[in-house]
Amino acid sequence: MRILSGIQPSGALHLGNYFGMMRPAIELQEHGDAFYFIADYHSMTSLFDAAARRKNTLDVALDFLACGLDPKRSTFWVQSHVPEVTELSWLLSTLTPMGLLERCHSFKDKSAKGIPVNHGLFAYPVLMAADILLFDSNIVPVGRDQKQHVEVTRDIAAKFNEQYGQTFIIPESQIRDEVAAVTGLDGQKMSKSYGNTIEIFGDEKATRKKIMSIVMDSRTPAEPKPDADKNLAIQLLKLVAPADVSADFESRLRAGGLGYGDLKKALFEHYWQHFAEARARRAELEKNLDHVHGVLRQGAEKARAVADKVLTRAKQASGLG
Ligand code: ADP
Ligand code: TRP
């Protein structure tokens, strides 16, 4: 069973990325043939700073390895190191109805907000379909916001199979309900593009400040809070603290007597503790960048061997070459 997922190097990774996608993906490496990549081509649709892209790409690699991606089990590479994906993207684009792309949130939301949209952003889901289909992927672990893109991939794959004969495996998304959408500091979905994130490897002082400044309501500490489960700090605590600890805080908040300041302090402490080991691993990896580059190089070679076969299959099926 092949498992595949990707993440864009468009900024520092955060708790939404971690719990929504990275942790499930890392856990899945025990259960199948895991293929994970850094989607640097995709990042070009919204990030136009070359130096930032280079830095972010290395940062994502460090983050993933520090969080437990094991290069002995998983194939891990940078998308643009296997450029065959752009060729497959062209083949797929010719069978992709405009209407299918026009309905995609990634494009619709940005254009509705008046953000200038480029063709790459419009065609983004086709490149993502190529990412998935090029490696005969069965399962795609992602957060809920990516489900639509996997649906588009399924449509395109089915169309290709219908037109040119059985060529592609139809993949399925895998979304963990409990972490499908991690909420950000402002109550919206946590996202790099909303500036409402808690970074996985944020600076200690800055992150403490961010957490302590989460806005709460004006009820006094003594007041019982029957809606304690809706409290953002409780929701985040459930992710980073052991279950009995978060349950205890939740019932104290519900009963009344727990102040928001104490709750936020606990959230910071558990967050810091949760990533302590990974933080130490990341510091080690940073001292050994040759190793990191080596992992990515080897990953690209392994990925390419699979990509070549599938691309050849698709070209033959469609009368190319
Ligand atoms: P961002 O919105 O911060 O730019 P990406 O779109 O790069 O994040 O998402 C990378 C991966 O992380 C995707 O699989 C996405 O579904 C997941 N993800 C991002 N934000 C969240 C969130 N708030 N909750 C759950 N999963 C998320
Ligand atoms: N679009 C995904 C995101 O923004 C990243 C991505 C690119 C991806 N190609 C993929 C995810 C293929 C899964 C499979 O999060």
mmCIF file of C-alpha atoms and ligand atoms in Angstrom:
data_model
loop_
_atom_site.group_PDB
_atom_site.id
_atom_site.type_symbol
_atom_site.label_atom_id
_atom_site.label_comp_id
_atom_site.label_asym_id
_atom_site.label_seq_id
_atom_site.Cartn_x
_atom_site.Cartn_y
_atom_site.Cartn_z
ATOM 1 C CA MET A 1 0.000 0.000 0.000
ATOM 2 C CA ARG A 2 1.464 3.331 -1.015
ATOM 3 C CA ILE A 3 0.838 6.347 1.198
ATOM 4 C CA LEU A 4 1.678 9.771 -0.202
ATOM 5 C CA SER A 5 1.450 13.325 1.017
ATOM 6 C CA GLY A 6 3.098 16.687 0.497
ATOM 7 C CA ILE A 7 3.457 19.980 2.275
ATOM 8 C CA GLN A 8 4.312 23.387 0.864
ATOM 9 C CA PRO A 9 7.405 25.261 2.046
ATOM 10 C CA SER A 10 5.440 28.460 2.321
ATOM 11 C CA GLY A 11 6.248 29.382 5.937
ATOM 12 C CA ALA A 12 7.011 27.975 9.384
ATOM 13 C CA LEU A 13 5.018 24.820 10.130
ATOM 14 C CA HIS A 14 2.424 25.014 12.893
ATOM 15 C CA LEU A 15 0.229 22.886 15.138
ATOM 16 C CA GLY A 16 -2.442 22.595 12.415
ATOM 17 C CA ASN A 17 0.110 21.156 10.016
ATOM 18 C CA TYR A 18 1.500 18.904 12.709
ATOM 19 C CA PHE A 19 -1.687 17.379 14.094
ATOM 20 C CA GLY A 20 -3.648 17.541 10.838
ATOM 21 C CA MET A 21 -1.080 16.117 8.505
ATOM 22 C CA MET A 22 2.447 15.471 9.764
ATOM 23 C CA ARG A 23 1.713 13.279 12.753
ATOM 24 C CA PRO A 24 -0.814 11.076 10.926
ATOM 25 C CA ALA A 25 1.612 10.800 8.018
ATOM 26 C CA ILE A 26 4.503 9.894 10.293
ATOM 27 C CA GLU A 27 2.394 7.266 12.064
ATOM 28 C CA LEU A 28 1.420 5.773 8.723
ATOM 29 C CA GLN A 29 5.035 5.105 7.793
ATOM 30 C CA GLU A 30 4.721 2.003 9.997
ATOM 31 C CA HIS A 31 1.799 0.732 7.935
ATOM 32 C CA GLY A 32 2.837 0.979 4.335
ATOM 33 C CA ASP A 33 5.224 2.338 1.767
ATOM 34 C CA ALA A 34 5.285 6.024 2.677
ATOM 35 C CA PHE A 35 6.191 8.729 0.134
ATOM 36 C CA TYR A 36 6.386 12.287 1.460
ATOM 37 C CA PHE A 37 7.628 15.364 -0.338
ATOM 38 C CA ILE A 38 8.105 19.111 0.041
ATOM 39 C CA ALA A 39 5.870 20.826 -2.520
ATOM 40 C CA ASP A 40 8.194 23.605 -3.662
ATOM 41 C CA TYR A 41 6.583 23.894 -7.122
ATOM 42 C CA HIS A 42 3.253 24.464 -5.409
ATOM 43 C CA SER A 43 4.732 27.155 -3.186
ATOM 44 C CA MET A 44 5.540 29.168 -6.332
ATOM 45 C CA THR A 45 1.849 29.979 -6.745
ATOM 46 C CA SER A 46 1.881 32.190 -3.657
ATOM 47 C CA LEU A 47 5.470 32.801 -2.530
ATOM 48 C CA PHE A 48 7.688 34.888 -4.797
ATOM 49 C CA ASP A 49 10.821 35.208 -2.683
ATOM 50 C CA ALA A 50 13.516 32.799 -3.875
ATOM 51 C CA ALA A 51 15.638 32.998 -0.730
ATOM 52 C CA ALA A 52 12.593 32.394 1.464
ATOM 53 C CA ARG A 53 11.631 29.349 -0.589
ATOM 54 C CA ARG A 54 15.134 27.920 -0.243
ATOM 55 C CA LYS A 55 15.153 28.511 3.502
ATOM 56 C CA ASN A 56 11.620 27.197 4.040
ATOM 57 C CA THR A 57 12.369 24.047 2.059
ATOM 58 C CA LEU A 58 15.269 23.209 4.339
ATOM 59 C CA ASP A 59 13.188 24.132 7.401
ATOM 60 C CA VAL A 60 10.365 21.795 6.384
ATOM 61 C CA ALA A 61 12.893 19.007 5.880
ATOM 62 C CA LEU A 62 14.336 19.628 9.358
ATOM 63 C CA ASP A 63 10.866 19.859 10.914
ATOM 64 C CA PHE A 64 9.684 16.602 9.395
ATOM 65 C CA LEU A 65 12.809 14.672 10.281
ATOM 66 C CA ALA A 66 12.807 16.104 13.816
ATOM 67 C CA CYS A 67 9.157 15.112 14.252
ATOM 68 C CA GLY A 68 9.917 11.503 13.438
ATOM 69 C CA LEU A 69 9.904 10.979 9.703
ATOM 70 C CA ASP A 70 12.262 8.054 9.341
ATOM 71 C CA PRO A 71 14.160 8.096 6.040
ATOM 72 C CA LYS A 72 14.815 4.367 6.369
ATOM 73 C CA ARG A 73 11.103 3.687 6.227
ATOM 74 C CA SER A 74 9.840 6.610 4.168
ATOM 75 C CA THR A 75 10.894 8.104 0.878
ATOM 76 C CA PHE A 76 11.304 11.847 1.445
ATOM 77 C CA TRP A 77 12.189 14.326 -1.290
ATOM 78 C CA VAL A 78 11.774 17.812 -2.713
ATOM 79 C CA GLN A 79 9.085 17.957 -5.413
ATOM 80 C CA SER A 80 11.190 19.834 -7.982
ATOM 81 C CA HIS A 81 13.943 17.211 -7.736
ATOM 82 C CA VAL A 82 11.577 14.893 -9.609
ATOM 83 C CA PRO A 83 10.532 17.239 -12.439
ATOM 84 C CA GLU A 84 8.665 14.443 -14.260
ATOM 85 C CA VAL A 85 5.682 15.557 -12.222
ATOM 86 C CA THR A 86 5.310 18.665 -14.381
ATOM 87 C CA GLU A 87 5.166 16.531 -17.511
ATOM 88 C CA LEU A 88 2.424 14.368 -16.088
ATOM 89 C CA SER A 89 0.649 17.517 -14.982
ATOM 90 C CA TRP A 90 0.428 18.574 -18.637
ATOM 91 C CA LEU A 91 -1.054 15.259 -19.701
ATOM 92 C CA LEU A 92 -3.653 15.479 -16.958
ATOM 93 C CA SER A 93 -4.479 19.128 -17.645
ATOM 94 C CA THR A 94 -5.761 18.248 -21.099
ATOM 95 C CA LEU A 95 -8.474 16.084 -19.553
ATOM 96 C CA THR A 96 -9.366 18.494 -16.745
ATOM 97 C CA PRO A 97 -12.575 20.476 -17.322
ATOM 98 C CA MET A 98 -12.239 24.191 -16.538
ATOM 99 C CA GLY A 99 -15.368 23.987 -14.404
ATOM 100 C CA LEU A 100 -13.762 21.449 -12.099
ATOM 101 C CA LEU A 101 -10.940 23.886 -11.306
ATOM 102 C CA GLU A 102 -13.254 26.868 -11.071
ATOM 103 C CA ARG A 103 -15.061 25.117 -8.241
ATOM 104 C CA CYS A 104 -11.903 24.572 -6.156
ATOM 105 C CA HIS A 105 -11.797 26.516 -2.870
ATOM 106 C CA SER A 106 -8.065 27.168 -3.102
ATOM 107 C CA PHE A 107 -8.671 29.300 -6.168
ATOM 108 C CA LYS A 108 -12.197 30.527 -5.468
ATOM 109 C CA ASP A 109 -11.414 31.855 -1.982
ATOM 110 C CA LYS A 110 -8.355 33.799 -3.072
ATOM 111 C CA SER A 111 -10.025 35.291 -6.098
ATOM 112 C CA ALA A 112 -13.114 36.197 -4.019
ATOM 113 C CA LYS A 113 -10.843 38.053 -1.589
ATOM 114 C CA GLY A 114 -9.503 40.071 -4.493
ATOM 115 C CA ILE A 115 -6.022 38.513 -4.275
ATOM 116 C CA PRO A 116 -4.563 38.552 -7.801
ATOM 117 C CA VAL A 117 -4.607 34.949 -9.005
ATOM 118 C CA ASN A 118 -2.132 33.458 -11.445
ATOM 119 C CA HIS A 119 -2.567 30.538 -13.795
ATOM 120 C CA GLY A 120 -0.409 28.369 -11.532
ATOM 121 C CA LEU A 121 -2.845 28.836 -8.681
ATOM 122 C CA PHE A 122 -5.740 27.959 -10.944
ATOM 123 C CA ALA A 123 -3.945 24.843 -12.176
ATOM 124 C CA TYR A 124 -2.682 23.949 -8.680
ATOM 125 C CA PRO A 125 -5.030 20.955 -8.263
ATOM 126 C CA VAL A 126 -3.812 19.442 -11.538
ATOM 127 C CA LEU A 127 -0.220 19.515 -10.336
ATOM 128 C CA MET A 128 -1.404 17.990 -7.083
ATOM 129 C CA ALA A 129 -3.184 15.245 -9.028
ATOM 130 C CA ALA A 130 0.078 14.590 -10.849
ATOM 131 C CA ASP A 131 1.904 14.354 -7.494
ATOM 132 C CA ILE A 132 -0.486 11.712 -6.327
ATOM 133 C CA LEU A 133 -0.974 9.705 -9.528
ATOM 134 C CA LEU A 134 2.713 9.673 -10.505
ATOM 135 C CA PHE A 135 3.479 7.397 -7.582
ATOM 136 C CA ASP A 136 0.560 4.947 -7.793
ATOM 137 C CA SER A 137 -0.649 6.250 -4.427
ATOM 138 C CA ASN A 138 -3.464 4.513 -2.576
ATOM 139 C CA ILE A 139 -3.839 6.688 0.520
ATOM 140 C CA VAL A 140 -3.313 10.438 0.907
ATOM 141 C CA PRO A 141 -3.237 11.634 4.553
ATOM 142 C CA VAL A 142 -4.190 15.333 4.706
ATOM 143 C CA GLY A 143 -6.165 17.864 6.728
ATOM 144 C CA ARG A 144 -9.788 18.493 5.781
ATOM 145 C CA ASP A 145 -9.008 21.508 3.599
ATOM 146 C CA GLN A 146 -7.252 19.245 1.084
ATOM 147 C CA LYS A 147 -10.079 16.759 0.654
ATOM 148 C CA GLN A 148 -11.465 18.565 -2.366
ATOM 149 C CA HIS A 149 -8.102 18.353 -4.117
ATOM 150 C CA VAL A 150 -8.021 14.606 -3.655
ATOM 151 C CA GLU A 151 -11.562 14.423 -5.065
ATOM 152 C CA VAL A 152 -10.354 16.352 -8.116
ATOM 153 C CA THR A 153 -7.478 13.892 -8.436
ATOM 154 C CA ARG A 154 -9.911 10.987 -8.426
ATOM 155 C CA ASP A 155 -12.010 12.629 -11.138
ATOM 156 C CA ILE A 156 -9.019 13.293 -13.348
ATOM 157 C CA ALA A 157 -7.642 9.771 -12.869
ATOM 158 C CA ALA A 158 -11.011 8.234 -13.743
ATOM 159 C CA LYS A 159 -11.263 10.391 -16.859
ATOM 160 C CA PHE A 160 -7.791 9.392 -17.990
ATOM 161 C CA ASN A 161 -8.522 5.708 -17.398
ATOM 162 C CA GLU A 162 -11.743 6.003 -19.329
ATOM 163 C CA GLN A 163 -10.144 7.824 -22.242
ATOM 164 C CA TYR A 164 -6.858 5.945 -22.569
ATOM 165 C CA GLY A 165 -7.389 2.672 -20.723
ATOM 166 C CA GLN A 166 -6.569 1.633 -17.166
ATOM 167 C CA THR A 167 -3.468 3.638 -16.231
ATOM 168 C CA PHE A 168 -3.853 5.178 -12.784
ATOM 169 C CA ILE A 169 -4.789 3.940 -9.346
ATOM 170 C CA ILE A 170 -7.702 5.907 -7.861
ATOM 171 C CA PRO A 171 -6.451 7.261 -4.515
ATOM 172 C CA GLU A 172 -8.338 7.967 -1.323
ATOM 173 C CA SER A 173 -7.824 10.780 1.155
ATOM 174 C CA GLN A 174 -7.429 9.893 4.797
ATOM 175 C CA ILE A 175 -8.558 12.523 7.268
ATOM 176 C CA ARG A 176 -8.427 12.166 11.032
ATOM 177 C CA ASP A 177 -11.673 13.598 12.293
ATOM 178 C CA GLU A 178 -10.353 14.691 15.665
ATOM 179 C CA VAL A 179 -7.653 16.911 14.122
ATOM 180 C CA ALA A 180 -9.181 17.628 10.733
ATOM 181 C CA ALA A 181 -9.209 21.346 11.462
ATOM 182 C CA VAL A 182 -7.053 22.791 14.235
ATOM 183 C CA THR A 183 -8.256 26.248 15.290
ATOM 184 C CA GLY A 184 -5.854 29.198 15.244
ATOM 185 C CA LEU A 185 -5.277 31.948 17.791
ATOM 186 C CA ASP A 186 -8.063 34.092 16.336
ATOM 187 C CA GLY A 187 -10.682 31.331 16.175
ATOM 188 C CA GLN A 188 -10.339 30.735 12.418
ATOM 189 C CA LYS A 189 -8.632 27.642 10.968
ATOM 190 C CA MET A 190 -4.964 27.783 11.901
ATOM 191 C CA SER A 191 -3.107 28.709 8.731
ATOM 192 C CA LYS A 192 0.176 30.254 7.668
ATOM 193 C CA SER A 193 -1.794 32.650 5.534
ATOM 194 C CA TYR A 194 -3.890 34.005 8.429
ATOM 195 C CA GLY A 195 -0.999 34.826 10.788
ATOM 196 C CA ASN A 196 -2.803 32.974 13.600
ATOM 197 C CA THR A 197 -0.438 30.066 14.139
ATOM 198 C CA ILE A 198 1.467 28.468 16.964
ATOM 199 C CA GLU A 199 4.626 27.195 15.334
ATOM 200 C CA ILE A 200 5.878 23.703 16.100
ATOM 201 C CA PHE A 201 9.358 25.036 16.709
ATOM 202 C CA GLY A 202 8.608 28.587 17.681
ATOM 203 C CA ASP A 203 10.926 30.668 19.823
ATOM 204 C CA GLU A 204 10.196 30.168 23.527
ATOM 205 C CA LYS A 205 9.564 33.755 24.534
ATOM 206 C CA ALA A 206 7.599 34.687 21.445
ATOM 207 C CA THR A 207 5.395 31.614 21.647
ATOM 208 C CA ARG A 208 4.699 32.125 25.327
ATOM 209 C CA LYS A 209 3.640 35.671 24.518
ATOM 210 C CA LYS A 210 1.399 34.495 21.691
ATOM 211 C CA ILE A 211 -0.327 31.933 23.888
ATOM 212 C CA MET A 212 -0.742 34.323 26.807
ATOM 213 C CA SER A 213 -2.366 36.847 24.510
ATOM 214 C CA ILE A 214 -5.124 34.514 23.256
ATOM 215 C CA VAL A 215 -8.282 36.578 23.715
ATOM 216 C CA MET A 216 -10.857 35.092 26.107
ATOM 217 C CA ASP A 217 -14.219 36.404 27.268
ATOM 218 C CA SER A 218 -14.724 38.630 30.297
ATOM 219 C CA ARG A 219 -16.338 36.148 32.693
ATOM 220 C CA THR A 220 -14.659 36.063 36.116
ATOM 221 C CA PRO A 221 -12.531 33.045 37.112
ATOM 222 C CA ALA A 222 -15.133 31.970 39.678
ATOM 223 C CA GLU A 223 -17.968 31.716 37.181
ATOM 224 C CA PRO A 224 -18.804 28.200 35.967
ATOM 225 C CA LYS A 225 -18.302 27.791 32.224
ATOM 226 C CA PRO A 226 -20.644 25.168 30.823
ATOM 227 C CA ASP A 227 -19.137 25.756 27.363
ATOM 228 C CA ALA A 228 -15.617 24.808 28.524
ATOM 229 C CA ASP A 229 -15.183 22.376 25.626
ATOM 230 C CA LYS A 230 -15.460 25.295 23.158
ATOM 231 C CA ASN A 231 -12.617 27.169 24.829
ATOM 232 C CA LEU A 232 -9.686 27.513 22.433
ATOM 233 C CA ALA A 233 -7.022 26.922 25.100
ATOM 234 C CA ILE A 234 -8.811 23.724 26.159
ATOM 235 C CA GLN A 235 -9.014 22.557 22.566
ATOM 236 C CA LEU A 236 -5.296 23.143 22.055
ATOM 237 C CA LEU A 237 -4.457 21.610 25.424
ATOM 238 C CA LYS A 238 -6.239 18.435 24.307
ATOM 239 C CA LEU A 239 -3.726 18.185 21.483
ATOM 240 C CA VAL A 240 -0.527 18.751 23.444
ATOM 241 C CA ALA A 241 -1.249 17.432 26.967
ATOM 242 C CA PRO A 242 -1.996 13.890 28.193
ATOM 243 C CA ALA A 243 -5.745 13.140 28.091
ATOM 244 C CA ASP A 244 -6.212 13.065 31.880
ATOM 245 C CA VAL A 245 -4.527 16.453 32.255
ATOM 246 C CA SER A 246 -6.664 18.193 29.630
ATOM 247 C CA ALA A 247 -9.808 16.526 31.007
ATOM 248 C CA ASP A 248 -8.950 17.840 34.467
ATOM 249 C CA PHE A 249 -8.480 21.403 33.192
ATOM 250 C CA GLU A 250 -11.699 21.179 31.241
ATOM 251 C CA SER A 251 -13.732 20.097 34.261
ATOM 252 C CA ARG A 252 -12.138 22.784 36.449
ATOM 253 C CA LEU A 253 -13.005 25.420 33.867
ATOM 254 C CA ARG A 254 -16.543 24.079 33.605
ATOM 255 C CA ALA A 255 -17.017 24.113 37.370
ATOM 256 C CA GLY A 256 -15.570 27.594 37.853
ATOM 257 C CA GLY A 257 -12.482 28.583 39.807
ATOM 258 C CA LEU A 258 -9.889 28.246 37.085
ATOM 259 C CA GLY A 259 -8.610 31.547 35.682
ATOM 260 C CA TYR A 260 -7.835 31.971 32.009
ATOM 261 C CA GLY A 261 -4.289 33.093 32.805
ATOM 262 C CA ASP A 262 -3.525 29.818 34.608
ATOM 263 C CA LEU A 263 -5.094 27.847 31.802
ATOM 264 C CA LYS A 264 -2.952 29.592 29.190
ATOM 265 C CA LYS A 265 0.164 29.099 31.284
ATOM 266 C CA ALA A 266 -0.566 25.372 31.423
ATOM 267 C CA LEU A 267 -1.133 25.335 27.683
ATOM 268 C CA PHE A 268 2.258 26.887 27.062
ATOM 269 C CA GLU A 269 4.040 24.476 29.425
ATOM 270 C CA HIS A 270 2.468 21.409 27.838
ATOM 271 C CA TYR A 271 3.097 22.695 24.337
ATOM 272 C CA TRP A 272 6.743 23.269 25.188
ATOM 273 C CA GLN A 273 7.054 19.830 26.764
ATOM 274 C CA HIS A 274 5.221 18.085 23.931
ATOM 275 C CA PHE A 275 7.875 19.087 21.392
ATOM 276 C CA ALA A 276 10.911 18.981 23.706
ATOM 277 C CA GLU A 277 12.348 15.802 22.234
ATOM 278 C CA ALA A 278 11.704 16.856 18.665
ATOM 279 C CA ARG A 279 13.278 20.240 19.431
ATOM 280 C CA ALA A 280 16.455 18.543 20.616
ATOM 281 C CA ARG A 281 16.524 16.320 17.534
ATOM 282 C CA ARG A 282 16.062 19.337 15.304
ATOM 283 C CA ALA A 283 19.024 21.091 16.921
ATOM 284 C CA GLU A 284 21.168 18.023 16.201
ATOM 285 C CA LEU A 285 20.026 17.838 12.586
ATOM 286 C CA GLU A 286 20.815 21.506 12.100
ATOM 287 C CA LYS A 287 24.428 20.730 12.909
ATOM 288 C CA ASN A 288 24.468 18.054 10.232
ATOM 289 C CA LEU A 289 22.925 19.565 7.135
ATOM 290 C CA ASP A 290 24.949 17.291 4.845
ATOM 291 C CA HIS A 291 22.998 14.398 6.264
ATOM 292 C CA VAL A 292 19.699 16.194 5.589
ATOM 293 C CA HIS A 293 20.651 16.999 2.001
ATOM 294 C CA GLY A 294 21.759 13.384 1.567
ATOM 295 C CA VAL A 295 18.372 12.109 2.764
ATOM 296 C CA LEU A 296 16.584 14.333 0.250
ATOM 297 C CA ARG A 297 18.909 13.333 -2.578
ATOM 298 C CA GLN A 298 18.407 9.646 -1.953
ATOM 299 C CA GLY A 299 14.679 10.191 -1.574
ATOM 300 C CA ALA A 300 14.524 11.896 -4.966
ATOM 301 C CA GLU A 301 16.356 8.972 -6.577
ATOM 302 C CA LYS A 302 13.938 6.458 -5.121
ATOM 303 C CA ALA A 303 10.919 8.562 -6.033
ATOM 304 C CA ARG A 304 12.189 9.056 -9.547
ATOM 305 C CA ALA A 305 12.490 5.334 -10.180
ATOM 306 C CA VAL A 306 8.760 4.973 -9.500
ATOM 307 C CA ALA A 307 7.858 8.172 -11.355
ATOM 308 C CA ASP A 308 9.657 7.060 -14.521
ATOM 309 C CA LYS A 309 7.653 3.870 -14.732
ATOM 310 C CA VAL A 310 4.285 5.501 -14.189
ATOM 311 C CA LEU A 311 5.005 8.388 -16.547
ATOM 312 C CA THR A 312 6.065 5.968 -19.277
ATOM 313 C CA ARG A 313 2.861 4.028 -18.729
ATOM 314 C CA ALA A 314 0.786 7.204 -19.056
ATOM 315 C CA LYS A 315 2.638 8.367 -22.160
ATOM 316 C CA GLN A 316 2.257 5.026 -23.861
ATOM 317 C CA ALA A 317 -1.411 4.856 -23.007
ATOM 318 C CA SER A 318 -2.042 8.298 -24.453
ATOM 319 C CA GLY A 319 -0.097 7.791 -27.672
ATOM 320 C CA LEU A 320 3.050 9.739 -26.804
ATOM 321 C CA GLY A 321 6.540 8.387 -27.410
HETATM 322 P P1 ADP B 1 -1.506 26.437 5.668
HETATM 323 O O1 ADP B 1 -2.988 26.589 5.649
HETATM 324 O O2 ADP B 1 -0.930 26.822 6.964
HETATM 325 O O3 ADP B 1 -0.833 27.118 4.500
HETATM 326 P P2 ADP B 1 -1.050 24.052 4.182
HETATM 327 O O4 ADP B 1 -2.152 24.397 3.256
HETATM 328 O O5 ADP B 1 0.349 24.151 3.682
HETATM 329 O O6 ADP B 1 -1.205 24.904 5.508
HETATM 330 O O7 ADP B 1 -1.317 22.596 4.739
HETATM 331 C C1 ADP B 1 -0.391 21.555 4.872
HETATM 332 C C2 ADP B 1 -1.083 20.354 5.472
HETATM 333 O O8 ADP B 1 -1.491 20.644 6.802
HETATM 334 C C3 ADP B 1 -2.363 19.951 4.733
HETATM 335 O O9 ADP B 1 -2.500 18.553 4.746
HETATM 336 C C4 ADP B 1 -3.434 20.610 5.523
HETATM 337 O O10 ADP B 1 -4.675 19.951 5.388
HETATM 338 C C5 ADP B 1 -2.895 20.497 6.940
HETATM 339 N N1 ADP B 1 -3.403 21.607 7.755
HETATM 340 C C6 ADP B 1 -3.108 22.924 7.610
HETATM 341 N N2 ADP B 1 -3.743 23.673 8.516
HETATM 342 C C7 ADP B 1 -4.457 22.808 9.271
HETATM 343 C C8 ADP B 1 -5.321 22.972 10.390
HETATM 344 N N3 ADP B 1 -5.563 24.159 10.920
HETATM 345 N N4 ADP B 1 -5.891 21.862 10.904
HETATM 346 C C9 ADP B 1 -5.653 20.641 10.376
HETATM 347 N N5 ADP B 1 -4.843 20.432 9.334
HETATM 348 C C10 ADP B 1 -4.245 21.485 8.781
HETATM 349 N N1 TRP B 2 -1.825 21.158 -1.539
HETATM 350 C C1 TRP B 2 -1.233 20.613 -0.356
HETATM 351 C C2 TRP B 2 -1.314 21.659 0.771
HETATM 352 O O1 TRP B 2 -1.342 22.840 0.535
HETATM 353 C C3 TRP B 2 0.189 20.207 -0.545
HETATM 354 C C4 TRP B 2 0.310 19.140 -1.571
HETATM 355 C C5 TRP B 2 0.831 19.257 -2.815
HETATM 356 C C6 TRP B 2 -0.122 17.780 -1.440
HETATM 357 N N2 TRP B 2 0.788 18.069 -3.468
HETATM 358 C C7 TRP B 2 0.193 17.148 -2.665
HETATM 359 C C8 TRP B 2 -0.720 17.058 -0.425
HETATM 360 C C9 TRP B 2 -0.098 15.797 -2.880
HETATM 361 C C10 TRP B 2 -1.021 15.715 -0.643
HETATM 362 C C11 TRP B 2 -0.713 15.095 -1.864
HETATM 363 O O2 TRP B 2 -1.322 21.273 1.889
#
